[in-house]
Coordinates of C-alpha atoms in Angstrom, one line a residue:
X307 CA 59.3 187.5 14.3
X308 CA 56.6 185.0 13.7
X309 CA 56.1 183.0 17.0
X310 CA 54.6 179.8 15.1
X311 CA 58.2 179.3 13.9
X312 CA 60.5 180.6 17.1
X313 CA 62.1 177.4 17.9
X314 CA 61.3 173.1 17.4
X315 CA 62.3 170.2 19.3
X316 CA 65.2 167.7 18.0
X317 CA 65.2 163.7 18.1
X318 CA 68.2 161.9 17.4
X319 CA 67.7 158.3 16.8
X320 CA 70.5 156.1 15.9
X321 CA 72.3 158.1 13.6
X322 CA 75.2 156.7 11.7
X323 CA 77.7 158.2 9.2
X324 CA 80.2 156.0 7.3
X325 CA 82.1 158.1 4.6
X326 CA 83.5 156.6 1.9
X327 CA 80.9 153.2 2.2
X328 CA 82.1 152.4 -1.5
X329 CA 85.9 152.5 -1.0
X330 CA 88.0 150.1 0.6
X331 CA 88.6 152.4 3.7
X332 CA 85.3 153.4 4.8
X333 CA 85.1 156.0 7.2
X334 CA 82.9 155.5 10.8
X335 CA 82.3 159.4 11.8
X336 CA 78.9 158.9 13.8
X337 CA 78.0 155.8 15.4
X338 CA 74.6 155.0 17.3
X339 CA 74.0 158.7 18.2
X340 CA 70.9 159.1 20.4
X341 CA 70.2 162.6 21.4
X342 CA 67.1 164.5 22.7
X343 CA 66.7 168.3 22.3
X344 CA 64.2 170.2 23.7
X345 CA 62.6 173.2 22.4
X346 CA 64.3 176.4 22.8
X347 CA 67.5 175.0 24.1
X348 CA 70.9 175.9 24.1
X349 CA 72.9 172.6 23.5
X350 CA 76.8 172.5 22.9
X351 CA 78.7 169.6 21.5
X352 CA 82.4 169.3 22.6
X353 CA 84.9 166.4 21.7
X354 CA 88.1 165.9 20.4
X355 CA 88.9 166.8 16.5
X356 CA 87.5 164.6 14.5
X357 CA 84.6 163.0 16.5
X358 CA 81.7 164.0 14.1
X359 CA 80.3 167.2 15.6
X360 CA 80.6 169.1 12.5
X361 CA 79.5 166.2 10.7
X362 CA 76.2 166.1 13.2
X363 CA 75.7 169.1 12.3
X364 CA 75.5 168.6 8.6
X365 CA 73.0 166.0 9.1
X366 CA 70.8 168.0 11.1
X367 CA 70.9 171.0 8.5
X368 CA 69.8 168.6 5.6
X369 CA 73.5 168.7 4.1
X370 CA 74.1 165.1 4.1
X371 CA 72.1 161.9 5.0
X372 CA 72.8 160.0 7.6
X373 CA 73.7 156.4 6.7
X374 CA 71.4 155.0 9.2
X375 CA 69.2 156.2 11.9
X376 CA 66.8 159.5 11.0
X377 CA 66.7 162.7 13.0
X378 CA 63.3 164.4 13.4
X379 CA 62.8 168.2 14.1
X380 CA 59.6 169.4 15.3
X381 CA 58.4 165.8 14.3
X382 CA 59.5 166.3 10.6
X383 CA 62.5 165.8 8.9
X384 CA 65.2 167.9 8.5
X385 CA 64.5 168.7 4.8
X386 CA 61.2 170.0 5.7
X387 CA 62.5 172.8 7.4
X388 CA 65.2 173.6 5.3
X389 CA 63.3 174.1 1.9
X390 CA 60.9 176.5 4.4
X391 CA 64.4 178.5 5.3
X392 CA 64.0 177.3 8.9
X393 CA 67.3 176.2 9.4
X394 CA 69.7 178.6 10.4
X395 CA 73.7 178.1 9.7
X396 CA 76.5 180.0 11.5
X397 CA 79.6 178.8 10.4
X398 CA 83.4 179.6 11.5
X399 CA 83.9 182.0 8.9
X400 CA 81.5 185.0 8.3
X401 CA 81.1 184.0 4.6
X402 CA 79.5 187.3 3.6
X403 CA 78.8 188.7 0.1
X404 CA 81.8 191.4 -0.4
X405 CA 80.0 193.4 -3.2
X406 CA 77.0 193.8 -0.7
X407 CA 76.8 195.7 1.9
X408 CA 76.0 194.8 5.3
X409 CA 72.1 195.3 5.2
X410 CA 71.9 193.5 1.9
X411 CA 73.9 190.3 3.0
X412 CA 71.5 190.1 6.2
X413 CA 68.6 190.3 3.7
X414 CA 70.1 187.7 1.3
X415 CA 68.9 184.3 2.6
X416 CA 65.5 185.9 3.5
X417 CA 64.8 187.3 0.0
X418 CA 66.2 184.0 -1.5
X419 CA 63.7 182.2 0.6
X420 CA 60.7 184.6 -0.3
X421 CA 61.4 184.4 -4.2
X422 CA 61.2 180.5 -3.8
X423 CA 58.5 180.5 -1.0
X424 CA 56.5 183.4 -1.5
X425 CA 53.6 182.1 1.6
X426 CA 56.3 182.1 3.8
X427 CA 56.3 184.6 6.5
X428 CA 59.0 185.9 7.5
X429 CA 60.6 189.3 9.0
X430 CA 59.5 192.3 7.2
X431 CA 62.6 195.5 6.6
X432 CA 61.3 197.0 9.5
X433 CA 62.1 193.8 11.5
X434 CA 65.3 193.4 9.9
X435 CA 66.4 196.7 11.1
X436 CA 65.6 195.5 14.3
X437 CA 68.2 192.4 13.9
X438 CA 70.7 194.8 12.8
X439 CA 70.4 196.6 15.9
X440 CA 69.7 193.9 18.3
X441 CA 73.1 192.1 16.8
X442 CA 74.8 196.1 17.7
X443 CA 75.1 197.1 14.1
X444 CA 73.5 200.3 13.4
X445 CA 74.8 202.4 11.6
X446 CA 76.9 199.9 9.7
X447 CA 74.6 199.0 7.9
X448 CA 75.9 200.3 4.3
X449 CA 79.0 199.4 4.9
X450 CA 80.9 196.2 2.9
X451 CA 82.1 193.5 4.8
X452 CA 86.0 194.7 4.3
X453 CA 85.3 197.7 6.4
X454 CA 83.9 195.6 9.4
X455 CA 86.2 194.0 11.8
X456 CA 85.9 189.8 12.4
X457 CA 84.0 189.9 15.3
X458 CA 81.5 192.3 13.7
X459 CA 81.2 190.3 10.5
X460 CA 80.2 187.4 12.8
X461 CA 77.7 189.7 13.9
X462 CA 76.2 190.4 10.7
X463 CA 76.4 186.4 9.4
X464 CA 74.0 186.0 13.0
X465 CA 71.7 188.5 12.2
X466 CA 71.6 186.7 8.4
X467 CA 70.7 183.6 10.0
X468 CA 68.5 184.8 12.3
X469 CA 66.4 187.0 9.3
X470 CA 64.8 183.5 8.8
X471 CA 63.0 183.1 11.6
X472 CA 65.0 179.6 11.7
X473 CA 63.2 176.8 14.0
X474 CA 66.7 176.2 15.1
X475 CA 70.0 177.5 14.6
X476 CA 72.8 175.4 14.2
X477 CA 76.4 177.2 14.7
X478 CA 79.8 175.7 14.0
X479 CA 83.1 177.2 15.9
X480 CA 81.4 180.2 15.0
X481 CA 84.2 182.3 17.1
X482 CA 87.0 180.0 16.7
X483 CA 88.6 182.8 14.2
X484 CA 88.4 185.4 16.4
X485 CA 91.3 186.9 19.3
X486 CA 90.0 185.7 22.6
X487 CA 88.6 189.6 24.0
X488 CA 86.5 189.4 20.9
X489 CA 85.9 185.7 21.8
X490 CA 84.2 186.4 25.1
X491 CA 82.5 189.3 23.9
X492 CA 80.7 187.5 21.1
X493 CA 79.8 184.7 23.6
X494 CA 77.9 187.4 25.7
X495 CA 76.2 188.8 22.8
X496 CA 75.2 185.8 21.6
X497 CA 73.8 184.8 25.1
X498 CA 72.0 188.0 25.0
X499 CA 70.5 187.4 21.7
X500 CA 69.7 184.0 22.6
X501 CA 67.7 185.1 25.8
X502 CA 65.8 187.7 23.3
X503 CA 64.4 184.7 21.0
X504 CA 64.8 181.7 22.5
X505 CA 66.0 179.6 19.3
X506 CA 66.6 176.3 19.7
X507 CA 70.7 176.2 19.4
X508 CA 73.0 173.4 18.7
X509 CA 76.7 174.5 19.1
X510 CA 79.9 173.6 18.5
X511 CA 83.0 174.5 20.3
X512 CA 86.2 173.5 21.0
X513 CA 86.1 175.3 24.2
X514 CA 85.0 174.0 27.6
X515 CA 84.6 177.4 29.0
X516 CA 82.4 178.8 25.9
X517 CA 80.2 175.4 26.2
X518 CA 79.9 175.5 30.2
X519 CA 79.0 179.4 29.9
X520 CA 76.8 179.4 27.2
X521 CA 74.4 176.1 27.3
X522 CA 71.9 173.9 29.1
X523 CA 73.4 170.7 28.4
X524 CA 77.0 170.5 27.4
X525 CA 76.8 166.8 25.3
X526 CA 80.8 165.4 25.6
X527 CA 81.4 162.6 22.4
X528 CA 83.7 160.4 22.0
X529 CA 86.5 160.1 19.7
X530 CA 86.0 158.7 15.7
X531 CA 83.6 157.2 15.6
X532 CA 81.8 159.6 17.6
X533 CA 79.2 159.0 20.0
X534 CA 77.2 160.3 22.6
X535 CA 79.8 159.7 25.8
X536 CA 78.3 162.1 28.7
X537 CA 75.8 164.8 28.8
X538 CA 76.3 167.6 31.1
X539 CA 73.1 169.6 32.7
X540 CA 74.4 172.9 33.1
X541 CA 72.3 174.6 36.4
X542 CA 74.2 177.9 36.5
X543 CA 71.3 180.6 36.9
X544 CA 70.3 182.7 33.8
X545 CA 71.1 185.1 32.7
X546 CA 74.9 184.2 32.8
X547 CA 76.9 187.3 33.9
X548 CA 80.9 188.1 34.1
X549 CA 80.6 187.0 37.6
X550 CA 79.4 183.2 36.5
X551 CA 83.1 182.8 35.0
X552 CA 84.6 183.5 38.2
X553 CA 82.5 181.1 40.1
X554 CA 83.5 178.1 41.9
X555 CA 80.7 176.2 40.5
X556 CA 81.6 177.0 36.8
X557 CA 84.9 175.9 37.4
X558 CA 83.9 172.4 38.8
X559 CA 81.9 171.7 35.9
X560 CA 84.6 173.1 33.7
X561 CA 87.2 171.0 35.5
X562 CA 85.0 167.7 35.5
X563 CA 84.3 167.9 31.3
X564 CA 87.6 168.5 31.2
X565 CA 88.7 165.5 33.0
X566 CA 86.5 163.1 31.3
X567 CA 87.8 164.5 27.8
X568 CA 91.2 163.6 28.8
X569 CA 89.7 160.0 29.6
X570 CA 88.0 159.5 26.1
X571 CA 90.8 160.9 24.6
X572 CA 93.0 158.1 25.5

């Protein structure tokens, strides 16, 4: 993959996100939000339901505006790296083309990306091969998405996102669908995966556990509107192993998250 592109630092600065500003109930989902992200990092946001995660998310990936504030990404803004395909999106559900089959709905985005940006570099079908088997795909390749289980279909909507070379990748509940073996499975692959190409990952989760294992920083927010309440520097040693669940250390930092959810809860 092109190495001018791997990953991009992120700057929050006073984002704000009012829905509904023209009716009579307006909506506060993001208030103040000032967050740094350095490059390559693996960042998960955690909070109770309805504290503008998802919504952070959307603003980062160019899919709304903020109402106020800006967010900068490798000192441009988000657009920027969206019409370059830089942005990659990994949502809760797999969302893959049925009528394709697996090798053509990891080449999608790319090809839609190259038709509209033909200067843009990115991976070649050699390369693409080499997603399909870094994300443990071979020889599914010409299979359709029907014939693939959930975990593996998350697999393949990785790899898609990943075929763009994306300055960051932003994923949302991404296993949340998914029975808890497959769960922890797709948390170590995706750990794995990370370790390979060092994107720069903003994730959400509902799970303490997934966030403590998988991240740098674990960044708690507040309920509606949501704001930045406590970040978390995660010092477990890399690369994160079956053992680091078992630790005593993991489940301090799981139990003190967890307490001070309870608190802004309240």
């Amino acid at each position: 993959m092109d190495k001018t592109h791997a990953n991009a630092g992120i700057t929050i600065e006073g984002v704000e996100v009012v829905y509904g500003t023209a009716g009579p109930e307006p909506v506060h989902a993001l208030a103040a939000v000032d967050l740094s992200i350095e490059d390559g990092a693996f960042v998960s946001l955690v909070g109770p339901s309805g504290c503008g995660k998802s919504t952070l998310l959307k603003v980062l990936a160019d899919l709304m505006p903020p109402t106020q504030g800006r967010v900068l990404i490798d000192g441009s803004e988000p657009g920027v790296l969206r019409r370059a395909g830089r942005i990659g999106l990994v949502f809760q559900q797999a969302n893959l083309m049925p009528w394709l089959d697996i090798a053509a709905n990891i080449r999608l985005l790319r090809d839609l990306v190259s038709q509209k940006s033909p200067a843009v570099g990115l991976p070649l079908k050699d390369e693409i091969q080499g997603l399909i088997d870094v994300v443990g795909l071979k020889g599914f390749e010409g299979k359709l998405p029907h014939q693939l289980s959930g975990g593996m279909q998350q697999r393949a909507s990785l790899a898609r996102a990943l075929a763009l070379d994306p300055s960051i990748l932003l994923m949302d509940e991404p296993f949340a669908a998914l029975d808890e073996i497959t769960r922890d499975r797709m948390a170590f692959e995706l750990m794995r995966i990370w370790q390979r190409y060092k994107k720069t990952v903003i994730f959400v989760t509902h799970s303490l556990a997934e966030a403590v294992f998988l991240s740098d920083r674990v960044v708690l927010m507040s309920a509606r509107p949501g704001r930045i309440h406590q970040i978390y520097e995660i010092d477990l040693p890399r690369p994160r192993t079956p053992e680091t669940r078992l630790s005593d250390e993991f489940s301090q930092i799981v139990g003190e998250i967890n307490r001070e959810l309870y608190k802004v809860m309240m």
